[in-house]
XYZ file of N, CA and C in Angstrom:
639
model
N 98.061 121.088 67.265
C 99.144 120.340 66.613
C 99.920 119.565 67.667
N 100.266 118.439 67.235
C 100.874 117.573 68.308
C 102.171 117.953 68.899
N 102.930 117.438 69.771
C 104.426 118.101 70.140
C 105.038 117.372 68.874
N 106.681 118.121 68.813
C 107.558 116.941 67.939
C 108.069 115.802 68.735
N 108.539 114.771 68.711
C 108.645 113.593 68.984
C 109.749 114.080 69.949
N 110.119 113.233 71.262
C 111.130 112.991 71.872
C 112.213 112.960 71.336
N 113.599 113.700 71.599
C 114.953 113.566 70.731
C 115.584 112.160 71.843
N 116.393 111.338 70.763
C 116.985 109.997 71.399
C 117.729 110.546 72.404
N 117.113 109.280 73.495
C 118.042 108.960 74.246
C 117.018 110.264 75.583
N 115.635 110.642 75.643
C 115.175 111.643 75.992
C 113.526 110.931 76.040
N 113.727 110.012 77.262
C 112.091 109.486 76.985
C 111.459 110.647 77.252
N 110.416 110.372 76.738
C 108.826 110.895 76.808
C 107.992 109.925 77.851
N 107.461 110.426 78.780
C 107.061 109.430 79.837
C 105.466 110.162 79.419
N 105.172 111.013 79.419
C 103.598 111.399 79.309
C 103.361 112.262 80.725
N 104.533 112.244 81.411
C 103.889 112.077 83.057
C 104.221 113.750 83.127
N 103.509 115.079 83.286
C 104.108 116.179 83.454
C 104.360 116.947 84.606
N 105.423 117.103 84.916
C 106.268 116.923 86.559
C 105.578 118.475 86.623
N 104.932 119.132 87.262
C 104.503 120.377 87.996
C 105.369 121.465 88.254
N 105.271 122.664 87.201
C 105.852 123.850 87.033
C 107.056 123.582 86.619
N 107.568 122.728 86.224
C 108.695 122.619 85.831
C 109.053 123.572 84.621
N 108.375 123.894 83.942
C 108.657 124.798 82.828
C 109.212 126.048 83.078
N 107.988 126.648 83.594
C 108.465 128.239 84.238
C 109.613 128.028 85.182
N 109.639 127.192 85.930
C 111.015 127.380 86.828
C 112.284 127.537 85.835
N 112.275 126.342 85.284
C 113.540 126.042 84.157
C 113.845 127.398 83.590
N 112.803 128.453 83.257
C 113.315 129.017 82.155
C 113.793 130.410 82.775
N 113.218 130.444 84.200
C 112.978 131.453 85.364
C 114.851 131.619 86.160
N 114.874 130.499 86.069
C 116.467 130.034 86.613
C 117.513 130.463 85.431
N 117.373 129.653 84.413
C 118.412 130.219 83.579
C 118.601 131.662 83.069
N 117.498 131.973 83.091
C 117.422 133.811 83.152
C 118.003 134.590 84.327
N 117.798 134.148 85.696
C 118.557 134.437 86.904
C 119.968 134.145 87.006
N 120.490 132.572 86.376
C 121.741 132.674 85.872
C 122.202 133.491 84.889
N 121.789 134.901 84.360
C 122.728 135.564 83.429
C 122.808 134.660 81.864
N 122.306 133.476 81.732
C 122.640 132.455 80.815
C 121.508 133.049 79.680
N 121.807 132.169 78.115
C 121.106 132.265 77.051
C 120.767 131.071 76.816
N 119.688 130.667 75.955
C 119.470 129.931 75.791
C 119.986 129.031 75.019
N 120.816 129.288 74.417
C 122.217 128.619 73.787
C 122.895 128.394 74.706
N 123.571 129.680 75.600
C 124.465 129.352 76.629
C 124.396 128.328 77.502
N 122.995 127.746 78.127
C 122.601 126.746 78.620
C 122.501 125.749 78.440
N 122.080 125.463 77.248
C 121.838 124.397 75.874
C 123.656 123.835 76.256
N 124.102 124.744 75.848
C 126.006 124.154 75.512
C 126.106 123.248 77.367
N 126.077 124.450 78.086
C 126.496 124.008 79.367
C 126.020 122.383 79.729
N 124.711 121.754 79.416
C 124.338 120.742 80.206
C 124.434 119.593 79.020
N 124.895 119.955 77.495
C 124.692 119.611 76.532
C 123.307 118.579 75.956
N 122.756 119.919 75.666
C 121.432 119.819 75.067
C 121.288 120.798 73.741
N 120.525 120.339 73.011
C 120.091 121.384 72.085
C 119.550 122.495 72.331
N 119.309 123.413 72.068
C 118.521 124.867 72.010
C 117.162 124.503 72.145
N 116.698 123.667 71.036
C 115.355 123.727 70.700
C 115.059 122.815 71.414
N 116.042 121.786 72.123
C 115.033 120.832 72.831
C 115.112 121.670 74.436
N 115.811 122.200 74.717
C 115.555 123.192 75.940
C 114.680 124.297 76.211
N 114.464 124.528 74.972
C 113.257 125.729 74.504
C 112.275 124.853 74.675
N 112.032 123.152 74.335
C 110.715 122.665 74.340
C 110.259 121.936 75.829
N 111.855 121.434 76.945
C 111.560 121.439 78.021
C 110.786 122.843 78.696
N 111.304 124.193 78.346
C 110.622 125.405 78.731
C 109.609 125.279 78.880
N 109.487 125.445 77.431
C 107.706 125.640 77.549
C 106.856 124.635 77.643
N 107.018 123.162 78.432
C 106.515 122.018 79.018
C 106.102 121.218 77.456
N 106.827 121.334 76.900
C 106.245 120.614 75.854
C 106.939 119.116 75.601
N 107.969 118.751 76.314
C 108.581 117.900 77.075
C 108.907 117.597 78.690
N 108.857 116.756 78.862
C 109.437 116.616 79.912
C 110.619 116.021 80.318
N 111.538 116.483 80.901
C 112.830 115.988 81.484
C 113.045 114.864 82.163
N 113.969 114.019 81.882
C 114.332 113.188 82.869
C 114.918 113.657 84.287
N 115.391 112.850 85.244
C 115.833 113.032 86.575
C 116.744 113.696 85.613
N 118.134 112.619 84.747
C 119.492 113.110 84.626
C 119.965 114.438 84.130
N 118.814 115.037 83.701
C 118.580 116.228 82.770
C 118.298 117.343 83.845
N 117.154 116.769 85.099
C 116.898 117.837 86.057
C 117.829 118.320 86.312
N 119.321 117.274 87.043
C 119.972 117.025 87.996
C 121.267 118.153 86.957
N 121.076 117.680 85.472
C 122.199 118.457 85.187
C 122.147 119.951 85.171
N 120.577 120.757 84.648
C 119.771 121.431 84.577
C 120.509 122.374 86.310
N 120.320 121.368 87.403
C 120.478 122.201 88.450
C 121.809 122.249 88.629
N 122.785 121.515 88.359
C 124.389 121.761 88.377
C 124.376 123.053 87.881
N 123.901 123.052 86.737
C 124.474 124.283 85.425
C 123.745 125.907 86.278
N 122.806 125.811 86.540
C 122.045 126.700 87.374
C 122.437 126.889 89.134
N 123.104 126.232 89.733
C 123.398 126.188 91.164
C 122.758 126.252 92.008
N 121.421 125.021 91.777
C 120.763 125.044 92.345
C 120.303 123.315 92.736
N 118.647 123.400 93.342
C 118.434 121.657 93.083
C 117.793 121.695 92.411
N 117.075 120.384 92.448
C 116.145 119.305 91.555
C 114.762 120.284 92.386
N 114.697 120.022 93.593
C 113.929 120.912 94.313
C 113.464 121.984 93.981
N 114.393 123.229 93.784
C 113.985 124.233 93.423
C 113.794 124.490 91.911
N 114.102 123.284 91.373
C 113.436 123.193 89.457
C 112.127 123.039 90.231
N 111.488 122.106 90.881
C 110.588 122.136 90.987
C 109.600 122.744 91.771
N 109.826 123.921 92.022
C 109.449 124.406 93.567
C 109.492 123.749 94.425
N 109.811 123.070 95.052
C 109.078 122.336 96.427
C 110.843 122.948 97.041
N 110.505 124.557 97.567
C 111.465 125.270 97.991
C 110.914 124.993 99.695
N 112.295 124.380 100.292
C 111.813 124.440 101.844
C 113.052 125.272 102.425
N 112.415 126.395 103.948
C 113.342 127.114 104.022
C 114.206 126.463 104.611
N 115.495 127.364 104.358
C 116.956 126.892 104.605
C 116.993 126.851 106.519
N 116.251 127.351 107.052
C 116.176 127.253 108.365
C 116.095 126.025 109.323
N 115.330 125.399 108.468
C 114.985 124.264 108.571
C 115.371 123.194 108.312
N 116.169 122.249 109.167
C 117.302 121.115 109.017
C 116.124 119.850 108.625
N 114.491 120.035 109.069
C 114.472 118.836 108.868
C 113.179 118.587 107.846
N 113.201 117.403 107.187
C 112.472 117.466 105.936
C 111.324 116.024 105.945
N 110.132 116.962 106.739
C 108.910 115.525 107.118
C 108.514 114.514 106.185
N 108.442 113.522 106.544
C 108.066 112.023 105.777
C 106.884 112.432 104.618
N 105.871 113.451 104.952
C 104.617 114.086 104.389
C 105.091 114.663 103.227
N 106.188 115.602 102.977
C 106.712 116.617 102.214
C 107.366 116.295 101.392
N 107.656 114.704 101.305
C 108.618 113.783 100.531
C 107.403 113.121 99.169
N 107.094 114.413 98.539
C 106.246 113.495 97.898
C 107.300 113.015 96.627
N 106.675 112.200 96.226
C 107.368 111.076 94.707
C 107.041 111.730 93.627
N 108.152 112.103 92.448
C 108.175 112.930 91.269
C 108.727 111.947 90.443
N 108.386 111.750 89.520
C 108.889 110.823 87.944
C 109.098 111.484 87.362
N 110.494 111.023 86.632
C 111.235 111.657 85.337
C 112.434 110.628 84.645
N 111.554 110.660 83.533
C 112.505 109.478 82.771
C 112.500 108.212 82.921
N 111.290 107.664 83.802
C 110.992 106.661 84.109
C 111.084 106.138 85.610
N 112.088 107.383 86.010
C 112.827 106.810 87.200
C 111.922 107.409 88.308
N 111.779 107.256 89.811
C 110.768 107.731 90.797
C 111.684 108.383 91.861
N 111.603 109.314 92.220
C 112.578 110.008 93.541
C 111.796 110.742 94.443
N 112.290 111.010 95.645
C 111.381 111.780 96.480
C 112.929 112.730 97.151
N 112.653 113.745 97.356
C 113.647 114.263 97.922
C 113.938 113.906 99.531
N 114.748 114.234 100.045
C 114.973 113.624 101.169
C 116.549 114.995 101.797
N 116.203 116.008 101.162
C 117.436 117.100 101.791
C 116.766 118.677 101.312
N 117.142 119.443 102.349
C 117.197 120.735 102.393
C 117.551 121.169 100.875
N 116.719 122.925 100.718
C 117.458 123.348 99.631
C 118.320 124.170 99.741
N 119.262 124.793 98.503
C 120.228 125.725 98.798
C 121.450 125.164 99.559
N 121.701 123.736 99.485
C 122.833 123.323 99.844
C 124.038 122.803 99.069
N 125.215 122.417 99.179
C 126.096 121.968 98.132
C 126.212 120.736 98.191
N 125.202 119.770 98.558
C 124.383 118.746 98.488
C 123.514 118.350 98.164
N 123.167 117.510 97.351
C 121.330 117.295 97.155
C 121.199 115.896 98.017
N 120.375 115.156 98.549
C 119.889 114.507 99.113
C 118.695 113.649 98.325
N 118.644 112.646 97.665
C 116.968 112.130 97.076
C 117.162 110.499 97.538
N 115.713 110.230 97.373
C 115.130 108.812 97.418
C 114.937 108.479 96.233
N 115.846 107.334 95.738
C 115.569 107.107 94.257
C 114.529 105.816 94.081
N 113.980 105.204 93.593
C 113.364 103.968 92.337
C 113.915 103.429 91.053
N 114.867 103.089 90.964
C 115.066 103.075 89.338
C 114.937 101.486 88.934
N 113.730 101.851 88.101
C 113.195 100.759 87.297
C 114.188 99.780 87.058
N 113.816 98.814 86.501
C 114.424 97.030 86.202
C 113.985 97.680 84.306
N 115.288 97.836 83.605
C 115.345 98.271 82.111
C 114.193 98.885 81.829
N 114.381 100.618 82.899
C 113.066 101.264 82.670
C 113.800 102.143 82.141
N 113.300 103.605 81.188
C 113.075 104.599 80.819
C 114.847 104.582 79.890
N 115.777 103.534 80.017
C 116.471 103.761 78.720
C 117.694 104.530 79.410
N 117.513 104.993 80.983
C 118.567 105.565 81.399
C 119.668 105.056 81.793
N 119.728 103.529 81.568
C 120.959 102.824 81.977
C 121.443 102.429 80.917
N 122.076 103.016 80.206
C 122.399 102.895 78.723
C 123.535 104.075 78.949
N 122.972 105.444 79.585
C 123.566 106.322 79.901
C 124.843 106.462 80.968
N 126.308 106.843 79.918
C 127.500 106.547 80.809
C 127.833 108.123 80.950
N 127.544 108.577 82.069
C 127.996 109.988 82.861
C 129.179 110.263 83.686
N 129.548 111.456 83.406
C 131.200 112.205 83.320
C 130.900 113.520 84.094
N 131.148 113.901 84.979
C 130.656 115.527 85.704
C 131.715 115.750 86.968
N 131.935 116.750 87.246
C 132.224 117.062 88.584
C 131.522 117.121 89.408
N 132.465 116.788 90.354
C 131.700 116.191 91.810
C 132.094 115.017 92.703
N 130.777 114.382 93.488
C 131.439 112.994 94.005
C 130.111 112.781 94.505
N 129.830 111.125 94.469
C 128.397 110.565 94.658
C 128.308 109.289 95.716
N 127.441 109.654 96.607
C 127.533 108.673 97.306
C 126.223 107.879 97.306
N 126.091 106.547 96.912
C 124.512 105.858 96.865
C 124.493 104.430 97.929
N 123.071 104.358 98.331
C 123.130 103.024 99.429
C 122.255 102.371 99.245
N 122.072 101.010 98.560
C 121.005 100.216 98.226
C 120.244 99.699 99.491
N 118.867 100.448 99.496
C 117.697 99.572 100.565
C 116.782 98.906 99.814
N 117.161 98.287 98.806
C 115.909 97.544 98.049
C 116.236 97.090 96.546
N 116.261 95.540 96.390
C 116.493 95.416 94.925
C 118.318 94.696 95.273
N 118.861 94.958 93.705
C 119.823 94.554 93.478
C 120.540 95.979 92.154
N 121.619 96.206 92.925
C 121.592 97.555 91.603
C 123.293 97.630 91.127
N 122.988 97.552 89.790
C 124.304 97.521 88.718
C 125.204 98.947 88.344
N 126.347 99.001 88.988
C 126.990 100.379 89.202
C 128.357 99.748 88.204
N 128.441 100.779 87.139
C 129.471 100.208 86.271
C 130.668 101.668 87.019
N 131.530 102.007 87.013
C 132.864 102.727 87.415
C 133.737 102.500 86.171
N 134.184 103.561 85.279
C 134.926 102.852 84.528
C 134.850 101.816 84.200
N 135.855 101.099 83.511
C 135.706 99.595 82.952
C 135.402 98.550 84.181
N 135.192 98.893 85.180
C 134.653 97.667 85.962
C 133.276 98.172 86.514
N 132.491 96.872 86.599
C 131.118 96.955 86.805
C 130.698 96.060 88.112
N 129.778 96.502 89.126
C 130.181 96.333 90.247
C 128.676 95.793 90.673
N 127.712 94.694 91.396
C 126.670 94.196 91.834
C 126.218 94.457 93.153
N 125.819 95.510 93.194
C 125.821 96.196 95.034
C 123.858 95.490 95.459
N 124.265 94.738 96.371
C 123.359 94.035 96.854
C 122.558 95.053 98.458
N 121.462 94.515 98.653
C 120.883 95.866 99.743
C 121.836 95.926 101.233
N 121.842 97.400 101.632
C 122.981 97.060 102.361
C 124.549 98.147 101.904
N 124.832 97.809 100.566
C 125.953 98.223 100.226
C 125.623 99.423 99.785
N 126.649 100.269 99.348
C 126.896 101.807 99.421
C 128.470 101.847 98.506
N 128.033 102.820 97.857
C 129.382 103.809 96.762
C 129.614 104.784 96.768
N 130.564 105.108 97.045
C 131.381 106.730 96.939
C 132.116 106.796 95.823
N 131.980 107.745 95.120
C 133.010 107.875 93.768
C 132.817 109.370 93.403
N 133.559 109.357 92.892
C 134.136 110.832 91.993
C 133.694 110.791 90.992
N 132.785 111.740 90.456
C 131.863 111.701 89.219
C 132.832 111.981 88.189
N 133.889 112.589 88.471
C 134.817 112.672 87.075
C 134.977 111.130 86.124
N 134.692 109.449 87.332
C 134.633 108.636 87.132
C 133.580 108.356 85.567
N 133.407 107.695 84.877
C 132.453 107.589 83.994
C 131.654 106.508 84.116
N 130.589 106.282 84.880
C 129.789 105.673 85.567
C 128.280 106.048 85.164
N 127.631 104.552 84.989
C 126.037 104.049 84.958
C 126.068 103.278 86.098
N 124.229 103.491 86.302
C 123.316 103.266 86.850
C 122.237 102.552 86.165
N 122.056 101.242 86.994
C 120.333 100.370 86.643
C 120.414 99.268 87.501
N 118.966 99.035 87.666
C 118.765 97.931 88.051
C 119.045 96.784 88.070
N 119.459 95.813 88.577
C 119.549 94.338 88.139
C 118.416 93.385 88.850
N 117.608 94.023 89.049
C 116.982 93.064 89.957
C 115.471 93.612 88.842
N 114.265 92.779 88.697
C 113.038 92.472 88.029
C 112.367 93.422 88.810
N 112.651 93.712 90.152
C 111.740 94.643 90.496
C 112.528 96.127 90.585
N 113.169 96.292 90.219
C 113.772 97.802 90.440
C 114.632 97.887 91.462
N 115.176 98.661 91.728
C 115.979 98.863 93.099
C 115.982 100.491 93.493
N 116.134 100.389 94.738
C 115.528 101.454 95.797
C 116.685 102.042 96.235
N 117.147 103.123 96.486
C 118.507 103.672 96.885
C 118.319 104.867 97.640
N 119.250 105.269 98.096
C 119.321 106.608 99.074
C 120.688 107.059 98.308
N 120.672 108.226 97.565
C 121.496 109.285 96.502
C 122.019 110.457 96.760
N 123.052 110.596 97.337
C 123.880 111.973 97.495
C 124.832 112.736 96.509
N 124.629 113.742 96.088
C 125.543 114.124 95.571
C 126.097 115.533 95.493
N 127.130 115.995 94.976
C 127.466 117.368 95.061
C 126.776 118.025 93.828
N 126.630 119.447 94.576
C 126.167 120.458 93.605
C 127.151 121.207 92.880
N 127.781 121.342 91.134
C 128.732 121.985 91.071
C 128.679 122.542 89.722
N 128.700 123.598 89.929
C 128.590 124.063 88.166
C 130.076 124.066 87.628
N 129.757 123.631 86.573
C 131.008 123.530 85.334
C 130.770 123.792 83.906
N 131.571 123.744 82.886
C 131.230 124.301 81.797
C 131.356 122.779 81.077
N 131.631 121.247 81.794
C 131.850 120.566 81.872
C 131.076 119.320 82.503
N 129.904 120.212 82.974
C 128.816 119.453 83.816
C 128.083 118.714 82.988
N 127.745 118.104 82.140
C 127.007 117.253 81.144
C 127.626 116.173 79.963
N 128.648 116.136 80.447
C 129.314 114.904 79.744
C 128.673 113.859 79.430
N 128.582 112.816 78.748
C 127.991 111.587 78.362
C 128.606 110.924 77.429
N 128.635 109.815 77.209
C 129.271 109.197 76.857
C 128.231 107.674 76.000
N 128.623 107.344 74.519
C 128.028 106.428 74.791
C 126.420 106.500 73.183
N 126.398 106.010 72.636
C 125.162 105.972 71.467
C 123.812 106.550 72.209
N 123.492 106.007 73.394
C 121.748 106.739 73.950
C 122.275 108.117 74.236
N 123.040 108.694 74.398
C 123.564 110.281 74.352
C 124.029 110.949 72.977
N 123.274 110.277 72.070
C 123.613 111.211 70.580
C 123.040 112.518 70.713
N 121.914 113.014 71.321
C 121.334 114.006 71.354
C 121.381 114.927 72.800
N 121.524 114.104 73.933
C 121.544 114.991 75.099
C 122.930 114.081 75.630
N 123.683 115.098 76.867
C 124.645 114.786 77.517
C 124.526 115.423 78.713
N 123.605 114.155 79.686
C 123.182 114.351 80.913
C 123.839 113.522 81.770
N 123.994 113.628 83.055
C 124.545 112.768 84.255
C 123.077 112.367 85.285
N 123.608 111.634 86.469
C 122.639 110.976 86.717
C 122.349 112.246 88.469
């Protein structure tokens, strides 16, 4: 029998990111959490978190990223690619490229820190995630090496050309996309922070999930 359809605002890329299932469901069980309890925290449904579980979907980045707030952890260790904490430095080889939601990242930081570190891609009006206006604790710092990329902040919306760089306070309510035909390329920092408050969204493509980026 086929899966049920993608819930809006929750592409379906086809592409299935590696162990992601068992980790997801492995973590929130280590957090003490239910599957409701989790569901509420990153604001997602039950059943569509039950169907990321058991790989019968796949997650976007914004979903990983909230996924690991709510859990206190990374994107990394959703996905295994656990490197030890001993180790400050993270080889060009080990950086492999993971898709989710359309978007392409490679990690680029240690795990187990109150930092994540990634190499982003985000498509030119790919996967529907720039539609998405995100609300979380924390603070984000991004630096365009490629492309042309559209950073809205609150009511002002801002054209960061390669070169430029943003710091902001995720409490801010801020999207992300491309403006440029070929995508744009970034270097993405942000804090790790659980809240009961971590999945805010804002906005019609968040009728069903309330993910950050």
């Amino acid at each position: 029998m086929s899966p049920p359809p993608a819930s809006p605002g929750e592409p379906d890329t086809g592409h299935v990111l590696p162990l992601v299932a068992p980790h997801l469901r492995d973590l929130r069980r280590r957090s003490g959490l239910t599957l409701e309890g989790a569901a509420a925290r990153v604001g997602l449904s039950p059943a569509h978190l039950s169907r990321l579980e058991t790989g019968q979907r796949t997650p976007s980045l914004p979903v990983l990223l909230s996924l690991a707030r709510a859990y206190g952890t990374t994107v990394s260790d959703l996905l295994g690619e656990v490197t030890a904490a001993s180790d400050p430095i993270v080889r060009a080889e080990r950086m492999a490229p993971q898709e989710a939601g359309g978007w392409t990242y490679w990690r680029a930081g240690g795990s187990g820190r109150a930092m994540q570190a990634l190499r982003l891609h985000v498509p030119y009006h790919g996967g529907g995630q720039e539609e998405l206006v995100r609300v979380h604790p924390g603070e984000e710092w991004l630096h365009v090496t490629r492309g042309r990329l559209r950073l809205v902040l609150g009511d002002a919306t801002h054209l960061l050309e390669v070169g430029d760089a943003a710091h902001f306070d995720s409490l801010t309510p801020h999207r992300i996309a491309a403006d440029s035909p070929g995508g744009a390329d970034l270097l993405f920092v942000h804090t790790l922070m659980q809240s009961g408050v971590a999945g805010l969204c804002l906005g019609e493509a968040a009728s069903d999930r309330r993910a950050l980026p």
